[in-house]
Each structure stands twice: as C-alpha cells, then as structure tokens.
CSV table of C-alpha atoms in Angstrom, one decimal:
chain,number,residue,atom,x,y,z
A,1,ASP,CA,23.8,67.7,14.4
A,2,ALA,CA,21.9,67.1,17.6
A,3,GLY,CA,24.8,65.8,19.5
A,4,VAL,CA,24.0,63.3,22.2
A,5,THR,CA,20.7,63.6,23.8
A,6,GLN,CA,19.1,62.0,26.7
A,7,SER,CA,15.5,61.7,28.1
A,8,PRO,CA,14.1,62.5,30.6
A,9,THR,CA,15.9,65.6,31.7
A,10,HIS,CA,14.7,65.0,35.3
A,11,LEU,CA,13.1,62.0,37.1
A,12,ILE,CA,11.9,61.4,40.6
A,13,LYS,CA,11.1,57.8,41.7
A,14,THR,CA,10.5,56.4,44.8
A,15,ARG,CA,12.5,53.5,46.6
A,16,GLY,CA,12.0,50.1,45.3
A,17,GLN,CA,10.6,51.4,41.7
A,18,GLN,CA,12.4,50.8,38.5
A,19,VAL,CA,13.5,53.5,36.0
A,20,THR,CA,14.5,53.5,32.4
A,21,LEU,CA,16.8,56.2,30.9
A,22,ARG,CA,17.3,56.9,27.4
A,23,CYS,CA,20.2,58.1,25.3
A,24,SER,CA,20.6,58.7,21.4
A,25,PRO,CA,24.1,59.0,20.4
A,26,LYS,CA,25.7,61.6,18.1
A,27,SER,CA,25.2,60.8,14.6
A,28,GLY,CA,27.6,58.6,13.0
A,29,HIS,CA,28.5,56.9,16.5
A,30,ASP,CA,27.9,53.2,17.1
A,31,THR,CA,29.2,53.1,20.7
A,32,VAL,CA,27.4,54.1,24.0
A,33,SER,CA,28.6,54.6,27.5
A,34,TRP,CA,26.8,55.2,30.7
A,35,TYR,CA,28.1,57.0,33.6
A,36,GLN,CA,26.7,57.6,37.1
A,37,GLN,CA,27.7,61.0,38.8
A,38,ALA,CA,26.8,61.6,42.4
A,39,LEU,CA,26.5,65.0,43.9
A,40,GLY,CA,30.0,66.5,44.4
A,41,GLN,CA,31.9,63.6,42.6
A,42,GLY,CA,33.2,62.6,39.4
A,43,PRO,CA,31.4,60.3,36.8
A,44,GLN,CA,31.8,56.6,37.4
A,45,PHE,CA,31.8,54.3,34.6
A,46,ILE,CA,28.5,51.9,34.5
A,47,PHE,CA,28.9,50.0,31.2
A,48,GLN,CA,29.4,50.3,27.5
A,49,TYR,CA,27.5,48.9,24.7
A,50,TYR,CA,28.5,48.1,21.1
A,51,GLU,CA,27.0,46.1,18.5
A,52,GLU,CA,24.0,45.5,20.9
A,53,GLU,CA,26.3,43.8,23.5
A,54,GLU,CA,27.6,44.7,26.7
A,55,ARG,CA,31.4,45.1,26.3
A,56,GLN,CA,32.8,46.6,29.4
A,57,ARG,CA,31.4,46.9,33.0
A,58,GLY,CA,32.3,49.0,35.8
A,59,ASN,CA,31.9,48.0,39.5
A,60,PHE,CA,28.0,48.2,39.5
A,61,PRO,CA,25.6,45.4,40.8
A,62,ASP,CA,23.3,43.6,38.4
A,63,ARG,CA,20.2,46.0,39.3
A,64,PHE,CA,21.9,48.2,36.5
A,65,SER,CA,21.4,46.9,32.8
A,66,GLY,CA,21.2,48.0,29.7
A,67,HIS,CA,20.2,47.7,26.1
A,68,GLN,CA,21.3,48.8,22.8
A,69,PHE,CA,19.2,49.0,19.8
A,70,PRO,CA,20.0,48.6,16.1
A,71,ASN,CA,19.8,52.3,15.4
A,72,TYR,CA,22.6,52.5,18.2
A,73,SER,CA,20.4,54.1,20.9
A,74,SER,CA,20.6,52.9,24.5
A,75,GLU,CA,18.6,52.3,27.4
A,76,LEU,CA,19.9,52.0,31.1
A,77,ASN,CA,17.6,50.2,33.4
A,78,VAL,CA,17.8,50.4,37.1
A,79,ASN,CA,15.8,48.0,39.2
A,80,ALA,CA,14.9,48.4,42.9
A,81,LEU,CA,16.0,51.8,43.1
A,82,LEU,CA,17.7,52.7,46.5
A,83,LEU,CA,18.1,56.3,47.8
A,84,GLY,CA,21.9,56.0,46.9
A,85,ASP,CA,21.1,55.7,43.1
A,86,SER,CA,20.1,59.3,43.2
A,87,ALA,CA,22.5,60.9,40.8
A,88,LEU,CA,22.9,62.4,37.3
A,89,TYR,CA,23.2,59.9,34.8
A,90,LEU,CA,25.3,60.5,31.8
A,91,CYS,CA,25.4,58.8,28.3
A,92,ALA,CA,28.5,59.1,26.2
A,93,SER,CA,28.8,58.2,22.5
A,94,SER,CA,31.8,57.2,20.3
A,95,LEU,CA,32.7,55.5,17.2
A,96,ARG,CA,34.5,52.3,17.6
A,97,GLY,CA,38.2,52.6,17.1
A,98,LEU,CA,38.6,56.3,17.5
A,99,PRO,CA,40.7,57.5,20.5
A,100,VAL,CA,39.0,58.1,23.8
A,101,TYR,CA,38.9,61.7,23.3
A,102,GLU,CA,36.4,61.5,20.6
A,103,GLN,CA,33.6,60.6,22.9
A,104,TYR,CA,30.9,62.9,23.3
A,105,PHE,CA,28.5,63.4,26.7
A,106,GLY,CA,25.2,64.3,26.7
A,107,PRO,CA,23.6,66.9,29.3
A,108,GLY,CA,22.5,63.8,31.7
A,109,THR,CA,19.3,62.8,33.5
A,110,ARG,CA,18.8,64.0,37.0
A,111,LEU,CA,17.3,60.9,39.1
A,112,THR,CA,16.1,61.6,42.6
A,113,VAL,CA,15.1,58.5,44.4
A,114,THR,CA,12.8,59.5,47.6
B,1,ASP,CA,43.9,53.7,34.7
B,2,ALA,CA,46.5,55.5,37.0
B,3,LYS,CA,45.1,57.8,39.9
B,4,THR,CA,45.6,61.5,39.8
B,5,THR,CA,45.4,64.2,42.3
B,6,GLN,CA,44.1,67.7,41.9
B,7,PRO,CA,43.2,70.7,44.2
B,8,ASN,CA,39.7,70.5,45.1
B,9,SER,CA,39.2,74.3,44.2
B,10,MET,CA,40.9,77.5,42.5
B,11,GLU,CA,40.1,80.8,41.9
B,12,SER,CA,41.2,83.2,39.3
B,13,ASN,CA,40.4,86.7,37.8
B,14,GLU,CA,38.8,87.2,34.8
B,15,GLU,CA,41.0,87.7,31.7
B,16,GLU,CA,44.2,86.5,33.6
B,17,PRO,CA,45.6,83.3,32.8
B,18,VAL,CA,45.0,80.0,34.9
B,19,HIS,CA,47.2,77.1,35.7
B,20,LEU,CA,45.5,74.0,36.9
B,21,PRO,CA,47.8,71.3,38.2
B,22,CYS,CA,47.8,67.5,38.3
B,23,ASN,CA,49.7,64.8,40.0
B,24,HIS,CA,50.0,61.5,38.6
B,25,SER,CA,53.1,59.9,40.1
B,26,THR,CA,52.1,56.2,39.1
B,27,ILE,CA,51.3,57.1,35.5
B,28,SER,CA,52.6,54.4,33.0
B,29,GLY,CA,54.9,55.0,29.8
B,30,THR,CA,51.9,54.5,27.8
B,31,ASP,CA,49.0,56.4,29.5
B,32,TYR,CA,48.0,59.8,27.8
B,33,ILE,CA,47.1,62.6,29.8
B,34,HIS,CA,43.5,64.0,29.2
B,35,TRP,CA,41.8,67.0,30.5
B,36,TYR,CA,38.1,67.1,30.3
B,37,ARG,CA,35.8,70.0,31.9
B,38,GLN,CA,32.2,69.9,33.1
B,39,LEU,CA,30.4,73.0,32.6
B,40,PRO,CA,27.3,73.7,35.1
B,41,SER,CA,24.4,71.4,34.0
B,42,GLN,CA,26.2,69.8,31.3
B,43,GLY,CA,28.1,66.6,30.4
B,44,PRO,CA,31.9,66.5,30.5
B,45,GLU,CA,33.7,67.9,27.4
B,46,TYR,CA,37.2,67.0,26.2
B,47,VAL,CA,39.8,70.0,26.6
B,48,ILE,CA,43.2,68.6,25.4
B,49,HIS,CA,45.5,65.6,25.7
B,50,GLY,CA,49.2,64.8,25.5
B,51,LEU,CA,51.7,62.2,26.1
B,52,THR,CA,55.1,63.8,26.5
B,53,SER,CA,55.3,67.0,24.6
B,54,ASN,CA,53.5,70.3,25.6
B,55,VAL,CA,50.3,70.7,23.6
B,56,ASN,CA,48.3,73.5,22.4
B,57,ASN,CA,44.9,73.7,20.9
B,58,ARG,CA,42.2,76.3,20.6
B,59,MET,CA,40.9,76.0,24.0
B,60,ALA,CA,44.1,75.4,26.1
B,61,SER,CA,47.5,74.3,26.4
B,62,LEU,CA,49.2,71.4,28.5
B,63,ALA,CA,52.3,71.4,30.0
B,64,ILE,CA,53.8,68.0,31.0
B,65,ALA,CA,56.6,67.5,33.4
B,66,GLU,CA,59.8,65.9,31.9
B,67,ASP,CA,59.0,62.8,34.1
B,68,ARG,CA,55.5,62.9,33.3
B,69,LYS,CA,54.5,62.9,36.8
B,70,SER,CA,52.6,65.9,36.6
B,71,SER,CA,50.8,68.2,34.4
B,72,THR,CA,49.4,71.6,34.2
B,73,LEU,CA,46.5,72.9,32.1
B,74,ILE,CA,46.8,76.8,31.2
B,75,LEU,CA,43.9,78.6,30.3
B,76,HIS,CA,45.5,81.6,28.6
B,77,ARG,CA,43.0,84.3,29.3
B,78,ALA,CA,40.3,82.9,31.4
B,79,THR,CA,36.5,84.3,30.8
B,80,LEU,CA,33.4,83.7,32.9
B,81,ARG,CA,32.5,80.6,30.7
B,82,ASP,CA,35.4,79.0,31.9
B,83,ALA,CA,34.0,78.5,35.3
B,84,ALA,CA,33.5,74.6,35.5
B,85,VAL,CA,35.1,71.5,37.2
B,86,TYR,CA,38.5,70.3,35.3
B,87,TYR,CA,39.2,66.9,35.5
B,88,CYS,CA,42.6,65.3,34.8
B,89,ILE,CA,42.7,61.6,33.6
B,90,ASN,CA,45.3,59.4,32.6
B,91,ASN,CA,44.3,56.8,30.0
B,92,PHE,CA,45.8,54.4,27.5
B,93,GLY,CA,43.4,53.4,24.6
B,94,ASN,CA,40.5,52.3,27.1
B,95,GLU,CA,37.3,54.0,26.2
B,96,LYS,CA,36.2,53.8,30.0
B,97,LEU,CA,37.3,57.3,31.5
B,98,THR,CA,38.2,57.4,35.1
B,99,PHE,CA,37.2,60.3,36.7
B,100,GLY,CA,38.6,61.8,40.0
B,101,THR,CA,36.8,64.6,41.8
B,102,GLY,CA,38.5,67.3,39.7
B,103,THR,CA,39.1,71.2,40.5
B,104,ARG,CA,36.2,73.5,40.6
B,105,LEU,CA,37.5,76.7,38.8
B,106,THR,CA,35.8,79.8,39.8
B,107,ILE,CA,36.3,82.8,37.7
B,108,ILE,CA,35.8,86.3,39.3
B,109,PRO,CA,34.7,89.2,37.2
C-alpha cells in the first residue's frame, strides 16, 4: 500500500501565476482534504472533497479551488499566486464515516512563490 | 473545535520519559482529545486519542485530567526518532482537524 502520495514534491512559481497540485489517496479511501502549512505554523484546513464535490471549506479565498476525480484522486488549484501562498500543501485521505483519526496525510508539496 | 495551548518547545534526553502537556480549558463535553505528530519533512500522523479515561497504545500513553481541561502525552522512552512537532487537538466527529502551533520536541542523545 503506497499510502497517500502527492506530486510534485517541490514547486517554484512566480507571483500571479497559477499552480495545480495533485494527490492520490490511500487505497480504499474516498475522501480527500487539503491543508496549507506556512513555515512554523500548524496545518490549516483548506477544503474537503467527497463524491467529487466540495463538502467543507476553511477560511480561504476563491483563488483556491479543487477537484476530485472518479478514482478519488484530487487536485488543488491556486490562481493569481501571492507571496503569502508559499507553504507546504498537505493532502489527507480518509474513508467517509470512519473516525477522524483514521485520516492519513501525504508528505506534502512545498510551493515557493517568488 | 476548542482552542488548545501547548508549550512552543521541549527537550528531553534519549531513553528517558517525556511528558508533553496540553491545556484545553474550553473543551466541550463531547470533544475527543487527539494527538498528532509531524516528523521532519513528513505530514502529520496520528498518535493517540481519548475522551475521559487514560489511554495506552504502542506509541504512547494519554493522561486526561479529571475535569478534562488538560491532558498529557507520555512517551515512555524517547528515541531520536521521536523528535517531531506534537499537536494536541480537540475534535468531535469533524473530519476537519484544527491544528495549533504544537510543541517542538528535541531529543538529546
């Protein structure tokens, strides 16, 4: 079992550009959540996808959007990048209905905006 | 989710027990107390959780105060691999985890 995988590992973008990050959930999982972790801070919840729909959303602007595919994998898109978007982006997968601690995180994608 | 308060950092000697405290004075009666840790260059991983009674698993023990306003994560014999940021989270059935800044644990060889 490969666990949760994310790509790419690292990414450098310029302010104003757009970026797409990808996540493959752990085998058997159907729900994907995305978190942003700024340097020295804890992860902050962006949104969650289940059955290809956004189910919950944290306090993030509309520049942050996502998608879930029929195979449960997910993408996080960020438009009009700002310097403050530089962070580690974490994906977590789970199976709907199971306790919150049955949520597994990937290693993250480190995004640097210059 | 209720707010939790943890020390920014702690140090411990290798092979000694470590007690990581967490205050959660506004915890509701139905909130569980979860602990996660984040090893360097990795995503967070679940450590342990409890509601009212003390809990043990293969990774750690969780001691919960009688009034539930605080808890302590206990690593019985710290190793260098336990160096990480430890997060205490109150949560009830919500798949959205609310992380604070956690405690950075340094293990001294």
